[in-house]
Amino acid sequence: MRVSCRPLATGAALLLLAACQATPEATPEAAQRQYGHLTFKPCTLTSTRASDNVEAQCATLQVAENPAAPDGRKIGLNIAWLDTSNEGEGKGDPVFFLAGGPGQAATEVAAVINVALREVRKQRDIILVDQRGTGKSNPLTCVGADGKEMVLDDTIAPTTQAIADFAAQCATSLASRADTRFYTTTQAIADIDTVRAALGVDKINLIGGSYGTRVAQQYAAHYPQHTRAVVIDGVAPNDVVVGGDFANTFEAAIDLQAAQCRKDAACAKRFPVDTRTQLKNVMDALAKAPVEVEYRDPGTAETKRDVLTSDSVTGLAFMFSYMPELSSLLPVVLDEAAHGRYAPLMSLSGMASRSLGVQMNRGMQWSVICAEDADRYQEPATSDRLLGPEVARMFFAACPGWKVGTRPKDFTAPLKSDLPVLLLSGQFDPVTPPRYAEQVLKTLPNGRHLIAKGQGHGTLNAGCMPRLLGQFMDKADAKSLDATCLDSLSPVPAFTSFNGWEP
């Protein structure tokens, strides 16, 4: 097995990470396995930690980049097959996991999915398809004249002009390798159905996370005859503008965290100024005078110096709010910052970015949001939110210079279906709050919405959720699930000091 590493560009709220891709070496024909019309070979889906590597079967399926030009350029879809952990073959309707982002590759989160779907995998095969433009499916990676990947300068605060200039250079670098008009959700669901047919199965199950919930809804709407059951975790309604509502959803998440602190006597006594107000105060102070901070990198213990700005504090708070384990630290680090001690805030920023651990392909992300969301975004006339309109402006800054595809006229219509659908939300999710899932549930008579208390964005691994996923995939009946085991979930108490919370 030969392993090569390359950097992957992230989305606007994420940091640059390095991902290691496993390249299968030549394998004897005896090791090959057939699944429908596809020939799979053993491979290892690697992670940043070797202990998280996942053994799988891998294959490539060639498809037309432009569906209207079947004889034109072909791209290879990277497919991984995690076969059932029980002896014998899995049931005939496999589970397709649809990654988030947009820009995340399914095979690059195999370690997380392998754990979350461990109960599902006892009976069914798991299929991971890198959505076109991500992973190893003709990734829309920006490459400079020197052959190296282009990256935005992360030593300075990003601006809309810097992003627009970078996108223009990226578009030029991609011109000979890809037509970015054909890397949207519409082409992605057609690819999924092509893979389904190649596997020789009539129906598939879908599990989508975050942006993957959009893909799942679109597939179920256009291919209902080939859909058996659907799970959508961190639900994005079809009409929501990705990146356009972050200011409101983040504000609501911060308010929920502040309310949680007020309910806890020790927390309320330790932090008389609520989290939202404290965050606003720190942001205002840094907006007037950014501070150079000496701090210790939590990963390397190396002493560093960086400038802390108002924008960087907001970004850190946004990342913290993704995960309850990190959001519990927010009150104490903001209190330290309010007293002029910024080192803990800077140190924990590194921990947040490493814990988030999500790789995104920037080019593919732009292809999706520029075609499906940018023209639908309406900037508010006034805003008193912590995240101002500049966040959305930067999110869509690449679009004027990007070669943009189209979307069907019914793209934003709600999914109306009798299919069994399980909708999952984290109570404190700052991106896809529970109200989003409630909106989608209205047109799903056989749907059911479960809220994981105290959780953030992504709940597939929360508490007993893996067991419930296994039961749902077995019976395809969301309403019959006994979900009382989720009652044991609770918010992580806020730290009242760096030693933890008070008993």
Coordinates of C-alpha atoms in Angstrom, one line a residue:
M1 CA 0.0 0.0 0.0
R2 CA 1.4 3.4 -1.0
V3 CA 0.2 6.5 0.8
S4 CA 0.5 10.0 -0.6
C5 CA -0.5 13.2 1.2
R6 CA -1.9 16.4 -0.3
P7 CA -3.6 19.5 1.2
L8 CA -7.3 20.1 0.7
A9 CA -8.9 23.5 0.6
T10 CA -11.6 24.0 3.2
G11 CA -14.9 26.0 3.2
A12 CA -15.1 29.5 4.5
A13 CA -15.5 28.6 8.2
L14 CA -12.9 25.8 8.2
L15 CA -9.1 25.6 8.2
L16 CA -6.6 24.0 5.9
L17 CA -5.8 20.4 6.8
A18 CA -3.7 17.6 5.2
A19 CA -5.4 14.4 4.1
C20 CA -3.6 11.2 3.4
Q21 CA -5.0 9.2 0.5
A22 CA -4.3 5.5 0.1
T23 CA -3.4 4.3 -3.4
P24 CA -4.1 0.5 -3.8
E25 CA -1.2 -1.4 -5.1
A26 CA -1.6 -4.1 -7.7
T27 CA -3.6 -7.0 -6.2
P28 CA -4.0 -10.6 -7.4
E29 CA -7.1 -11.3 -9.4
A30 CA -8.1 -13.7 -6.7
A31 CA -8.5 -10.8 -4.3
Q32 CA -10.9 -9.0 -6.6
R33 CA -14.6 -9.1 -5.8
Q34 CA -17.5 -8.5 -8.1
Y35 CA -20.5 -6.4 -7.0
G36 CA -23.0 -6.2 -9.9
H37 CA -21.0 -4.9 -12.9
L38 CA -18.2 -3.4 -10.8
T39 CA -14.9 -5.0 -9.9
F40 CA -13.6 -4.1 -6.5
K41 CA -10.0 -4.5 -5.1
P42 CA -8.9 -4.3 -1.5
C43 CA -7.9 -0.9 -0.3
T44 CA -7.3 1.0 2.9
L45 CA -9.1 4.2 3.6
T46 CA -6.7 6.2 5.7
S47 CA -7.1 8.8 8.4
T48 CA -4.9 11.2 10.1
R49 CA -4.5 8.6 12.8
A50 CA -3.4 5.1 11.7
S51 CA -5.7 3.5 14.2
D52 CA -8.7 4.9 12.3
N53 CA -7.8 3.3 9.0
V54 CA -10.6 1.3 7.5
E55 CA -10.1 -1.7 5.3
A56 CA -12.5 -1.6 2.3
Q57 CA -13.0 -2.6 -1.3
C58 CA -12.5 0.1 -3.9
A59 CA -13.5 0.6 -7.5
T60 CA -13.8 3.4 -10.1
L61 CA -16.7 4.0 -12.4
Q62 CA -16.3 6.1 -15.5
V63 CA -19.2 8.6 -16.2
A64 CA -19.7 11.5 -18.6
E65 CA -18.8 14.8 -17.1
N66 CA -21.5 16.4 -19.1
P67 CA -24.6 14.1 -19.2
A68 CA -25.7 15.7 -22.4
A69 CA -22.4 14.8 -24.1
P70 CA -22.0 11.1 -23.3
D71 CA -19.1 10.8 -25.8
G72 CA -17.2 13.8 -24.2
R73 CA -14.8 13.9 -21.3
K74 CA -15.2 11.1 -18.8
I75 CA -14.5 11.3 -15.0
G76 CA -13.9 8.5 -12.6
L77 CA -16.1 8.2 -9.6
N78 CA -14.2 6.8 -6.6
I79 CA -16.3 4.2 -4.8
A80 CA -15.6 2.3 -1.6
W81 CA -17.5 -0.7 -0.4
L82 CA -17.6 -1.6 3.3
D83 CA -19.2 -5.0 3.3
T84 CA -21.4 -6.4 6.0
S85 CA -19.6 -7.4 9.2
N86 CA -21.7 -10.6 9.4
E87 CA -20.7 -13.7 7.5
G88 CA -22.3 -14.0 4.1
E89 CA -23.7 -11.4 1.8
G90 CA -25.4 -8.2 3.0
K91 CA -29.1 -7.6 2.2
G92 CA -29.8 -6.5 -1.3
D93 CA -30.4 -2.8 -0.6
P94 CA -27.1 -1.2 0.5
V95 CA -26.7 2.0 2.4
F96 CA -25.2 5.0 0.6
F97 CA -23.6 7.6 2.9
L98 CA -23.7 11.1 1.5
A99 CA -21.1 13.5 2.8
G100 CA -21.4 17.1 3.9
G101 CA -19.8 20.4 3.0
P102 CA -20.5 20.9 0.2
G103 CA -17.0 19.7 -0.7
Q104 CA -16.5 16.7 1.6
A105 CA -15.5 13.3 0.2
A106 CA -17.3 10.3 1.6
T107 CA -14.3 8.1 1.6
E108 CA -12.3 10.6 3.7
V109 CA -14.7 10.3 6.6
A110 CA -14.8 6.5 6.5
A111 CA -13.4 6.1 10.0
V112 CA -16.3 8.1 11.5
I113 CA -18.9 6.5 9.4
N114 CA -17.6 3.0 10.1
V115 CA -18.2 3.6 13.8
A116 CA -21.5 5.4 13.5
L117 CA -23.0 2.8 11.2
R118 CA -21.5 -0.3 13.0
E119 CA -25.0 -1.6 13.7
V120 CA -26.2 -0.9 10.2
R121 CA -23.2 -2.7 8.8
K122 CA -24.1 -5.9 10.6
Q123 CA -26.8 -6.4 8.0
R124 CA -26.1 -4.1 5.1
D125 CA -23.2 -3.1 2.9
I126 CA -22.1 0.5 3.1
I127 CA -21.3 2.3 -0.1
L128 CA -19.2 5.5 -0.1
V129 CA -19.0 7.5 -3.3
D130 CA -16.8 10.6 -3.5
Q131 CA -19.1 13.1 -5.0
R132 CA -17.7 14.4 -8.3
G133 CA -15.2 17.2 -7.6
T134 CA -14.2 15.8 -4.2
G135 CA -11.7 13.1 -3.0
K136 CA -10.5 11.0 -5.9
S137 CA -13.5 11.8 -8.2
N138 CA -11.8 14.3 -10.4
P139 CA -11.3 16.8 -7.5
L140 CA -11.7 20.5 -8.4
T141 CA -8.4 21.3 -6.8
C142 CA -6.8 24.6 -7.7
V143 CA -3.3 24.1 -9.0
G144 CA -0.8 26.8 -9.8
A145 CA 1.7 27.1 -12.8
D146 CA 4.3 25.3 -10.6
G147 CA 2.0 22.3 -10.3
K148 CA 1.4 22.8 -6.6
E149 CA -2.0 23.3 -5.0
M150 CA -2.9 27.0 -4.6
V151 CA -4.1 28.1 -1.2
L152 CA -5.4 31.3 0.2
D153 CA -3.0 33.2 2.5
D154 CA -4.2 32.2 5.9
T155 CA -1.8 34.7 7.7
I156 CA -4.1 37.6 6.9
A157 CA -7.9 38.0 7.4
P158 CA -9.7 37.1 4.2
T159 CA -11.6 39.7 2.2
T160 CA -14.2 39.3 -0.6
Q161 CA -11.7 40.7 -3.1
A162 CA -9.0 38.3 -2.0
I163 CA -11.4 35.4 -2.4
A164 CA -12.7 36.6 -5.8
D165 CA -9.1 37.0 -7.1
F166 CA -8.2 33.5 -5.8
A167 CA -11.3 32.0 -7.4
A168 CA -10.5 33.6 -10.8
Q169 CA -7.0 32.0 -10.7
C170 CA -8.5 28.7 -9.6
A171 CA -11.0 28.7 -12.5
T172 CA -8.2 29.3 -14.9
S173 CA -6.2 26.4 -13.5
L174 CA -9.2 24.1 -13.8
A175 CA -10.2 25.0 -17.3
S176 CA -8.4 22.1 -19.0
R177 CA -9.4 19.5 -16.4
A178 CA -13.0 20.2 -15.6
D179 CA -16.1 22.1 -16.6
T180 CA -17.3 23.4 -13.3
R181 CA -20.8 23.7 -14.5
F182 CA -21.3 20.0 -14.1
Y183 CA -20.3 19.6 -10.4
T184 CA -23.6 20.4 -8.7
T185 CA -26.1 18.4 -6.7
T186 CA -28.1 17.6 -9.8
Q187 CA -25.2 15.7 -11.4
A188 CA -24.4 14.1 -8.1
I189 CA -27.7 12.4 -7.7
A190 CA -27.5 11.1 -11.3
D191 CA -24.1 9.7 -10.4
I192 CA -25.5 8.0 -7.4
D193 CA -28.2 6.3 -9.5
T194 CA -25.6 5.3 -12.0
V195 CA -23.6 3.6 -9.3
R196 CA -26.8 2.0 -8.0
A197 CA -27.5 0.5 -11.4
A198 CA -23.9 -0.6 -11.8
L199 CA -24.1 -2.5 -8.5
G200 CA -27.1 -4.3 -9.8
V201 CA -29.5 -3.3 -7.0
D202 CA -33.0 -2.0 -7.4
K203 CA -33.3 0.0 -4.2
I204 CA -30.8 1.8 -1.9
N205 CA -30.9 3.4 1.5
L206 CA -29.6 6.9 2.0
I207 CA -27.9 8.5 5.0
G208 CA -26.9 12.1 4.5
G209 CA -25.2 14.5 6.8
S210 CA -25.4 18.3 6.6
Y211 CA -25.1 19.2 2.9
G212 CA -25.6 15.5 2.3
T213 CA -29.2 15.9 3.5
R214 CA -29.8 18.2 0.4
V215 CA -28.4 15.4 -1.8
A216 CA -30.5 12.8 -0.1
Q217 CA -33.7 14.8 -0.5
Q218 CA -33.0 15.5 -4.1
Y219 CA -32.3 11.9 -4.9
A220 CA -35.4 10.7 -3.1
A221 CA -37.5 13.2 -5.0
H222 CA -36.1 12.3 -8.4
Y223 CA -35.6 8.5 -7.9
P224 CA -38.3 7.5 -5.4
Q225 CA -38.7 4.1 -7.1
H226 CA -35.1 3.3 -6.2
T227 CA -35.2 4.6 -2.6
R228 CA -36.1 2.4 0.3
A229 CA -35.4 4.5 3.4
V230 CA -33.7 7.8 4.2
V231 CA -31.8 9.2 7.2
I232 CA -30.9 12.9 7.2
D233 CA -28.7 14.3 10.0
G234 CA -28.3 18.0 10.4
V235 CA -31.2 18.8 8.0
A236 CA -31.0 21.5 5.4
P237 CA -34.4 22.2 3.8
N238 CA -34.2 22.4 0.0
D239 CA -35.1 26.1 0.0
V240 CA -32.4 27.2 2.6
V241 CA -29.6 29.3 1.2
V242 CA -26.4 27.5 2.2
G243 CA -24.2 30.2 3.9
G244 CA -27.0 32.7 3.9
D245 CA -28.6 32.0 7.3
F246 CA -25.4 31.4 9.4
A247 CA -25.9 34.7 11.2
N248 CA -29.3 33.7 12.5
T249 CA -28.5 30.0 13.3
F250 CA -25.3 30.9 15.1
E251 CA -27.0 33.6 17.1
A252 CA -29.7 31.1 18.2
A253 CA -27.0 28.5 19.2
I254 CA -25.2 31.1 21.3
D255 CA -28.4 32.1 23.0
L256 CA -29.1 28.5 23.9
Q257 CA -25.7 28.1 25.4
A258 CA -26.2 31.3 27.4
A259 CA -29.6 30.0 28.7
Q260 CA -28.0 26.8 29.7
C261 CA -25.5 28.6 31.8
R262 CA -28.2 30.7 33.5
K263 CA -30.0 27.5 34.5
D264 CA -26.9 26.2 36.3
A265 CA -26.4 28.0 39.6
A266 CA -22.6 27.6 39.6
C267 CA -22.3 28.7 36.0
A268 CA -24.6 31.7 36.5
K269 CA -22.6 32.8 39.6
R270 CA -19.2 32.4 38.0
F271 CA -20.3 34.2 34.8
P272 CA -22.8 37.0 35.6
V273 CA -22.3 38.3 32.0
D274 CA -24.0 35.9 29.6
T275 CA -22.1 34.2 26.8
R276 CA -23.6 36.3 24.0
T277 CA -22.9 39.6 25.7
Q278 CA -19.4 38.5 26.7
L279 CA -18.7 37.5 23.1
K280 CA -19.9 40.8 21.8
N281 CA -17.8 42.7 24.3
V282 CA -14.6 40.9 23.3
M283 CA -15.4 41.3 19.6
D284 CA -16.0 45.1 20.0
A285 CA -12.7 45.5 22.0
L286 CA -10.7 43.7 19.4
A287 CA -12.4 45.5 16.5
K288 CA -11.0 48.7 18.0
A289 CA -7.6 47.3 18.8
P290 CA -6.4 43.8 17.6
V291 CA -4.0 42.2 20.0
E292 CA -0.8 40.3 19.4
V293 CA -0.9 37.2 21.6
E294 CA 1.8 34.8 22.7
Y295 CA 0.3 31.4 23.3
R296 CA 1.2 27.7 23.4
D297 CA 0.1 25.5 20.5
P298 CA -2.0 22.7 22.1
G299 CA -0.8 20.2 19.5
T300 CA 3.0 20.8 19.6
A301 CA 3.4 22.7 22.9
E302 CA 5.4 25.2 20.7
T303 CA 5.2 28.9 21.8
K304 CA 3.8 31.1 19.0
R305 CA 2.7 34.7 18.5
D306 CA -0.3 35.7 16.4
V307 CA -2.7 38.6 16.1
L308 CA -6.1 38.1 17.4
T309 CA -8.9 40.1 15.7
S310 CA -12.6 40.5 16.1
D311 CA -13.3 38.3 13.1
S312 CA -11.0 35.5 14.3
V313 CA -12.9 35.4 17.7
T314 CA -16.2 35.1 15.9
G315 CA -14.8 32.3 13.7
L316 CA -13.5 30.5 16.8
A317 CA -16.8 30.8 18.6
F318 CA -18.5 29.4 15.5
M319 CA -16.2 26.4 15.5
F320 CA -16.6 25.9 19.2
S321 CA -20.4 25.8 18.8
Y322 CA -20.2 22.8 16.5
M323 CA -19.2 20.5 19.4
P324 CA -20.6 20.5 22.9
E325 CA -17.3 19.4 24.4
L326 CA -15.7 22.6 23.0
S327 CA -18.6 24.9 23.5
S328 CA -18.5 24.1 27.2
L329 CA -15.1 26.0 27.3
L330 CA -16.5 29.1 25.6
P331 CA -17.6 31.0 28.7
V332 CA -14.4 30.6 30.6
V333 CA -12.1 31.5 27.6
L334 CA -14.3 34.6 26.9
D335 CA -14.1 35.6 30.5
E336 CA -10.3 35.3 30.4
A337 CA -10.3 37.4 27.2
A338 CA -12.5 40.0 28.8
H339 CA -9.8 40.5 31.4
G340 CA -7.1 40.9 28.8
R341 CA -5.9 37.3 28.9
Y342 CA -6.2 36.1 25.3
A343 CA -3.7 33.2 25.3
P344 CA -6.3 30.5 26.2
L345 CA -8.6 31.6 23.4
M346 CA -5.7 31.4 20.9
S347 CA -4.6 28.0 22.1
L348 CA -8.0 26.5 22.0
S349 CA -8.5 27.8 18.4
G350 CA -6.0 25.2 17.3
M351 CA -7.7 22.5 19.3
A352 CA -11.1 23.4 17.7
S353 CA -9.7 23.3 14.1
R354 CA -8.1 19.9 14.8
S355 CA -11.2 18.5 16.5
L356 CA -13.4 19.6 13.6
G357 CA -11.2 17.7 11.3
V358 CA -13.2 18.2 8.1
Q359 CA -11.6 18.4 4.7
M360 CA -13.4 20.4 2.0
N361 CA -12.8 20.9 -1.7
R362 CA -13.1 24.6 -2.3
G363 CA -13.7 24.4 -6.1
M364 CA -16.5 21.8 -5.8
Q365 CA -18.1 23.9 -3.0
W366 CA -18.2 26.9 -5.2
S367 CA -19.7 24.9 -8.1
V368 CA -22.5 23.9 -5.8
I369 CA -23.3 27.1 -3.9
C370 CA -22.8 29.4 -6.9
A371 CA -25.3 27.4 -8.9
E372 CA -27.8 26.6 -6.2
D373 CA -27.6 29.4 -3.5
A374 CA -25.8 32.6 -4.5
D375 CA -28.6 34.2 -6.6
R376 CA -31.2 33.3 -3.9
Y377 CA -29.3 35.1 -1.1
Q378 CA -30.8 38.4 0.0
E379 CA -28.7 40.6 2.3
P380 CA -30.7 42.0 5.3
A381 CA -31.2 45.7 5.3
T382 CA -29.9 45.9 8.9
S383 CA -28.3 43.4 11.2
D384 CA -27.7 43.3 14.9
R385 CA -26.2 39.8 14.7
L386 CA -22.8 38.7 15.9
L387 CA -22.0 37.5 12.4
G388 CA -22.6 40.3 10.0
P389 CA -23.5 40.2 6.3
E390 CA -19.8 40.1 5.4
V391 CA -19.7 36.4 6.2
A392 CA -22.2 35.6 3.5
R393 CA -20.5 38.1 1.1
M394 CA -17.2 36.1 1.5
F395 CA -19.1 32.8 1.2
F396 CA -20.4 33.9 -2.3
A397 CA -17.4 36.1 -3.3
A398 CA -16.1 33.5 -5.8
C399 CA -19.3 33.3 -7.8
P400 CA -19.0 36.3 -10.2
G401 CA -15.9 34.8 -11.7
W402 CA -16.9 31.1 -11.5
K403 CA -18.2 29.1 -14.4
V404 CA -21.7 28.3 -13.0
G405 CA -24.1 25.5 -13.8
T406 CA -27.9 25.5 -13.5
R407 CA -30.5 23.9 -11.2
P408 CA -33.9 22.5 -12.0
K409 CA -37.0 24.7 -11.6
D410 CA -38.3 22.5 -8.7
F411 CA -34.9 22.4 -6.9
T412 CA -36.1 24.3 -3.9
A413 CA -39.5 22.5 -3.6
P414 CA -39.9 20.6 -0.3
L415 CA -39.5 16.8 -0.5
K416 CA -43.1 15.4 -0.5
S417 CA -42.9 11.6 0.0
D418 CA -44.4 8.6 1.7
L419 CA -40.9 7.1 2.2
P420 CA -39.8 6.3 5.7
V421 CA -37.5 9.1 6.7
L422 CA -35.6 9.6 10.0
L423 CA -34.6 13.2 10.6
L424 CA -31.9 13.9 13.2
S425 CA -30.9 17.2 14.9
G426 CA -28.5 18.4 17.6
Q427 CA -30.2 20.7 20.1
F428 CA -27.4 23.3 19.9
D429 CA -26.6 22.9 16.2
P430 CA -25.3 26.3 15.0
V431 CA -25.7 25.5 11.3
T432 CA -28.8 23.3 10.8
P433 CA -31.0 23.9 13.9
P434 CA -33.9 21.6 14.8
R435 CA -36.4 24.0 13.3
Y436 CA -35.0 23.2 9.8
A437 CA -35.9 19.5 10.3
E438 CA -39.4 20.4 11.6
Q439 CA -39.9 22.3 8.4
V440 CA -38.9 19.3 6.2
L441 CA -41.0 16.9 8.4
K442 CA -44.2 18.7 7.4
T443 CA -44.4 17.0 4.0
L444 CA -43.2 13.5 5.2
P445 CA -46.1 11.6 6.6
N446 CA -43.9 8.6 7.4
G447 CA -41.1 10.7 8.8
R448 CA -40.0 11.2 12.4
H449 CA -37.7 13.8 13.9
L450 CA -35.3 13.0 16.8
I451 CA -33.5 15.8 18.7
A452 CA -30.3 14.8 20.5
K453 CA -30.2 16.9 23.7
G454 CA -27.0 19.0 24.2
Q455 CA -25.5 18.0 20.9
G456 CA -24.1 20.1 18.1
H457 CA -23.8 19.6 14.4
G458 CA -23.9 15.9 13.5
T459 CA -25.5 13.3 15.8
L460 CA -24.9 9.9 14.1
N461 CA -22.5 8.9 16.9
A462 CA -24.4 10.4 19.8
G463 CA -25.3 8.0 22.6
C464 CA -27.5 5.1 21.4
M465 CA -28.0 6.7 17.9
P466 CA -25.9 3.9 16.1
R467 CA -28.3 1.3 17.6
L468 CA -31.4 3.3 16.5
L469 CA -29.9 3.6 13.0
G470 CA -29.5 -0.1 12.8
Q471 CA -33.1 -0.7 13.9
F472 CA -34.4 1.8 11.4
M473 CA -32.5 0.3 8.5
D474 CA -33.7 -3.1 9.5
K475 CA -37.5 -2.3 9.6
A476 CA -37.6 1.0 7.6
D477 CA -40.2 2.3 10.1
A478 CA -39.2 5.5 11.8
K479 CA -42.4 5.8 13.9
S480 CA -42.0 2.4 15.6
L481 CA -38.5 3.2 17.0
D482 CA -38.2 3.2 20.7
A483 CA -36.0 6.3 21.1
T484 CA -36.2 6.7 24.9
C485 CA -32.5 5.7 25.1
L486 CA -31.7 9.2 23.8
D487 CA -33.1 10.7 27.0
S488 CA -29.8 9.9 28.7
L489 CA -28.1 12.5 26.5
S490 CA -27.6 15.9 28.2
P491 CA -25.6 19.1 27.6
V492 CA -22.0 19.3 28.6
P493 CA -21.9 21.7 31.6
A494 CA -20.0 24.9 31.1
F495 CA -16.5 24.9 32.6
T496 CA -16.3 27.3 35.5
S497 CA -12.5 27.1 35.4
F498 CA -9.9 25.3 33.3
N499 CA -10.1 22.4 35.8
G500 CA -13.7 21.7 34.7
W501 CA -17.1 22.3 36.0
E502 CA -18.3 22.4 39.6
P503 CA -20.0 19.2 40.8

